[in-house]
mmCIF file of C-alpha atoms in Angstrom:
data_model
loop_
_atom_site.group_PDB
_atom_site.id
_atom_site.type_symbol
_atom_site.label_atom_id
_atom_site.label_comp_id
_atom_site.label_asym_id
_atom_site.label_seq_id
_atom_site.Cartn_x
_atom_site.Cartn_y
_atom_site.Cartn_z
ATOM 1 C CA UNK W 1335 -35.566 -142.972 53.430
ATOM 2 C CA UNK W 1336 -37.542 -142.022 50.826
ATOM 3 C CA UNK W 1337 -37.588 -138.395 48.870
ATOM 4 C CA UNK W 1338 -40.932 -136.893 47.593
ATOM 5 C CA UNK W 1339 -41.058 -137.009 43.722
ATOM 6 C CA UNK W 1340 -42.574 -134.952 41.110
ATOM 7 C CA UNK W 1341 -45.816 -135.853 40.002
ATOM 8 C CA UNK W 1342 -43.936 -137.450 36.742
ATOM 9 C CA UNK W 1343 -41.966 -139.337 39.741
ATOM 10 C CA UNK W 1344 -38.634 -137.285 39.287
ATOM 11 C CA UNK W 1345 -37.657 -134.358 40.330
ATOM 12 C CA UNK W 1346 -36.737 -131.263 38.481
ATOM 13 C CA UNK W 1347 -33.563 -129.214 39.420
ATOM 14 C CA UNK W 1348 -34.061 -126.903 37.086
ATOM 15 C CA UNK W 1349 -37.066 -124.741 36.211
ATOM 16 C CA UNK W 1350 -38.059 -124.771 32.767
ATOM 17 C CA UNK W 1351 -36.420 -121.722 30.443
ATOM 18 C CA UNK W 1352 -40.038 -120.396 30.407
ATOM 19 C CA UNK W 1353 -40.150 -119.809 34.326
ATOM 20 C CA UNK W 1354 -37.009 -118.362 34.431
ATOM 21 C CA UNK W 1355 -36.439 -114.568 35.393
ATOM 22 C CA UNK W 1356 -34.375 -112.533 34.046
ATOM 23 C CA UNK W 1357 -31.036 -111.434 35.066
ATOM 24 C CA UNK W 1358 -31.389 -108.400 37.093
ATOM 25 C CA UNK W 1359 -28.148 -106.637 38.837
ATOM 26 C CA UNK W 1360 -30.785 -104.734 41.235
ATOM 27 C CA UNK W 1361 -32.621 -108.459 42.317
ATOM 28 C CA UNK W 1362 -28.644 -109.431 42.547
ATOM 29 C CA UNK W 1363 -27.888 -107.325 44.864
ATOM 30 C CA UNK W 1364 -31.427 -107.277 46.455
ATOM 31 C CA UNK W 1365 -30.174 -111.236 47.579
ATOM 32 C CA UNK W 1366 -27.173 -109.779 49.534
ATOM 33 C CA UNK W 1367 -29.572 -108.846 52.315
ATOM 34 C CA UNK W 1368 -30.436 -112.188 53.013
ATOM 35 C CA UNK W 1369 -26.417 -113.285 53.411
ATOM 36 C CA UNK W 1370 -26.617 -109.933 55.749
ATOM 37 C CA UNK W 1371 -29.664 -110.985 57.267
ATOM 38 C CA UNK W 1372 -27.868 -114.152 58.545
ATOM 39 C CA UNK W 1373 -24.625 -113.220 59.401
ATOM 40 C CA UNK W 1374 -26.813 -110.589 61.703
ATOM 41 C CA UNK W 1375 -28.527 -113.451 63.197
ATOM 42 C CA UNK W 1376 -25.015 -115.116 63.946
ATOM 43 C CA UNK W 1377 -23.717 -111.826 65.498
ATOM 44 C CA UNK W 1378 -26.958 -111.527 67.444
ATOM 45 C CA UNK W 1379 -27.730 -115.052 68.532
ATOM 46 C CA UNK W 1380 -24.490 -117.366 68.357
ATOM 47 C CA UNK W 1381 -22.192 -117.367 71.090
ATOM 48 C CA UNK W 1382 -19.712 -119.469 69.536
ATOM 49 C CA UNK W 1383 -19.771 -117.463 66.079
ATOM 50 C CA UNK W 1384 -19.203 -114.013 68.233
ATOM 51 C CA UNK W 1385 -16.024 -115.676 70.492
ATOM 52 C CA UNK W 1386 -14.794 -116.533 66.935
ATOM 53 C CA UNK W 1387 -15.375 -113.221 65.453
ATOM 54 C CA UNK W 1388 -13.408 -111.471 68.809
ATOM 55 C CA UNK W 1389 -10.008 -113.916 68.345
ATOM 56 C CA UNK W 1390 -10.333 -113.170 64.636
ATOM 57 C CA UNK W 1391 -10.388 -109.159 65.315
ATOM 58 C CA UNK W 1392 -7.671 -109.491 68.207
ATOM 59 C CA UNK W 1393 -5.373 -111.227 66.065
ATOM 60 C CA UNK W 1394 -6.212 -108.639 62.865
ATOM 61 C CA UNK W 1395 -4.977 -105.640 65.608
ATOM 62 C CA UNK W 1396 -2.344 -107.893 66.302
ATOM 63 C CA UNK W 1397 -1.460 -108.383 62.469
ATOM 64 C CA UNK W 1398 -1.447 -104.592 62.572
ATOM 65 C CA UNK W 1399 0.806 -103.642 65.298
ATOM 66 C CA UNK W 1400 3.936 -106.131 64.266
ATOM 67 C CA UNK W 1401 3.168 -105.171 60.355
ATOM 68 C CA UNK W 1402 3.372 -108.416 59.361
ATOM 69 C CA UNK W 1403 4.127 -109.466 55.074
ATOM 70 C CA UNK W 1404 1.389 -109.626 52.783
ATOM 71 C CA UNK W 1405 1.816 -113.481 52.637
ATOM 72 C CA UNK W 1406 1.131 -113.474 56.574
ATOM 73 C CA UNK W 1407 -1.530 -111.439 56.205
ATOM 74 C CA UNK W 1408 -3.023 -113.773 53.431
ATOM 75 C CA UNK W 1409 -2.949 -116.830 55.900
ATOM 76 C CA UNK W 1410 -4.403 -115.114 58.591
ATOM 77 C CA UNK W 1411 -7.477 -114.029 56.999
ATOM 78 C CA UNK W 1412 -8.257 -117.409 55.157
ATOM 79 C CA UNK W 1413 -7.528 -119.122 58.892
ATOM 80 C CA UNK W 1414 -10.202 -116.774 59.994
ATOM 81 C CA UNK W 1415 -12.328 -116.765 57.362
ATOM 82 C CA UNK W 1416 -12.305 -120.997 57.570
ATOM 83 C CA UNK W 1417 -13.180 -120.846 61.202
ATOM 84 C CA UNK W 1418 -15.775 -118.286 61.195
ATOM 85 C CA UNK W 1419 -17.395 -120.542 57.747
ATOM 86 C CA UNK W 1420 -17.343 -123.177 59.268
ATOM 87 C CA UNK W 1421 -19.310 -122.125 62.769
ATOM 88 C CA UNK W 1422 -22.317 -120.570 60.190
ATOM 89 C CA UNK W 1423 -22.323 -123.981 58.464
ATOM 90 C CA UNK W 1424 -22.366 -125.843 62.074
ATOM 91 C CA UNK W 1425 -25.405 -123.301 63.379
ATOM 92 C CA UNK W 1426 -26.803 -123.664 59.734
ATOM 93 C CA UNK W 1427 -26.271 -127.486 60.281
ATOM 94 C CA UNK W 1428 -27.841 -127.506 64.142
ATOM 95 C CA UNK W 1429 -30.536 -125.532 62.703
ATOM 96 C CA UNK W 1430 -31.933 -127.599 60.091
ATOM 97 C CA UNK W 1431 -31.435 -130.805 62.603
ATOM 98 C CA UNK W 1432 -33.364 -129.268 65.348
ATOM 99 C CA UNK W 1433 -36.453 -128.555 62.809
ATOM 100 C CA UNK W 1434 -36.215 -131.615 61.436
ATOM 101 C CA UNK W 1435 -35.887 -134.174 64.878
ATOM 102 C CA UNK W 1436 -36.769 -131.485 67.652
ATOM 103 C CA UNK W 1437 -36.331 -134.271 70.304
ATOM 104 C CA UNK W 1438 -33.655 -136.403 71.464
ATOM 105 C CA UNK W 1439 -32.320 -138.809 68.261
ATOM 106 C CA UNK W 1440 -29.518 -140.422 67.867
ATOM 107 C CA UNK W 1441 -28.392 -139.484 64.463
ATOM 108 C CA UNK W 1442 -29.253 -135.808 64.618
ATOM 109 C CA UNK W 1443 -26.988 -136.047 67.817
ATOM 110 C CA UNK W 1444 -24.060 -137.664 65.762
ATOM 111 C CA UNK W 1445 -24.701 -135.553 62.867
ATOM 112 C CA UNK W 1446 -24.234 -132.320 64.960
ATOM 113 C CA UNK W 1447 -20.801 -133.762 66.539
ATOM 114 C CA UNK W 1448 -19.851 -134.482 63.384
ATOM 115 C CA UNK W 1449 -20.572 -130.762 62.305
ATOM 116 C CA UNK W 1450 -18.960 -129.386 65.709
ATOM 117 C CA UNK W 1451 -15.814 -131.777 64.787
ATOM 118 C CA UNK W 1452 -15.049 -129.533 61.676
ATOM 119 C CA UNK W 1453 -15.414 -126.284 63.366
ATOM 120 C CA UNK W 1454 -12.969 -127.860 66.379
ATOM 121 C CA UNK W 1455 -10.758 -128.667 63.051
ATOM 122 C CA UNK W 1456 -10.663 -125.710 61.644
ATOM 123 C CA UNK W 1457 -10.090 -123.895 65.197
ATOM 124 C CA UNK W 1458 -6.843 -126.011 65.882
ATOM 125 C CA UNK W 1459 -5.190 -124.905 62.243
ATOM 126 C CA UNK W 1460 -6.469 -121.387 62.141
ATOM 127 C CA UNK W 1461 -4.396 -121.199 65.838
ATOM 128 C CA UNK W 1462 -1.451 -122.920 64.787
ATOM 129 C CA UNK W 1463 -1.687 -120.617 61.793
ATOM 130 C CA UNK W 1464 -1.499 -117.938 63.894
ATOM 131 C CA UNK W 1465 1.023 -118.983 66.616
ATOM 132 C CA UNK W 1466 3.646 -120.028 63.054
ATOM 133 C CA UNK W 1467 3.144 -116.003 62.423
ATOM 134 C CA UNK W 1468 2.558 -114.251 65.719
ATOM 135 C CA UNK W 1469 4.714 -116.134 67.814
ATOM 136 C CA UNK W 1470 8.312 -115.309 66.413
ATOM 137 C CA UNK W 1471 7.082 -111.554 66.645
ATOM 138 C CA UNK W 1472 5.649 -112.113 70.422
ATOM 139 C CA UNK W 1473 8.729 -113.591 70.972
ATOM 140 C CA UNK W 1474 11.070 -110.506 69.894
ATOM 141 C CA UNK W 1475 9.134 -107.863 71.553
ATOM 142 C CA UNK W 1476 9.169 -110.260 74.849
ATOM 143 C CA UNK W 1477 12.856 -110.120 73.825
ATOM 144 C CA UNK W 1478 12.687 -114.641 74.589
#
């Protein structure tokens, strides 16, 4: 596969200093729309991202009610935070395949399994995350 060069035949990364903007704190924040304007997309349009979103809460209230340590606290949110990454990167993923090879192929196929592998990855450890905290609790309040 070949990649479409600059005129000069390579491609810049990097704008020259002389189109560069300045720093601005107000265009800064300005760009936090479009991470908002995404993640409103997710919560609007992908299934997946919303089922992940509803565990995450349930087990936040859960976190809540047996008061569990700081340290438990700080496992459970990066567990939820890695799952509900990695479904925007596999939508972001299916996305730019489906633009790209809007019919049946092969490799856009394997590519997407590939991308649905991680998010099954980071589903199994964010759960046994959370059964390694919540369980012992469940378990006293069942009185097992």
């Amino acid at each position: 596969m070949s990649w479409p060069n600059h005129a000069s035949g390579a491609i810049k990364l990097k704008p020259d200093k002389s189109q560069q903007q300045k720093f601005s704190i107000k265009k800064r924040l300005g760009s936090f729309r479009f991470a908002f304007n995404g993640l409103r997309h997710a919560l609007l349009h992908e299934h997946n991202f919303r089922i992940h979103l509803l565990a995450g809460v349930l087990v936040v209230i859960a976190g809540f009610y047996f008061r569990i340590t700081k340290t438990e606290w700080i496992a459970l949110i990066f567990a939820i935070g890695f799952v509900l990454v990695t479904e925007l990167l596999n939508t972001t993923i299916e996305l730019i395949a489906d633009f790209i090879s809007p019919g049946e192929n092969k490799i856009i196929g394997r590519i997407k399994d590939i991308a649905a592998g991680a998010v099954l990855i980071a589903v199994l450890a964010a759960v046994a995350v959370g059964l390694i905290i919540l369980l012992p609790y469940l378990c006293a309040l069942l009185r097992l």
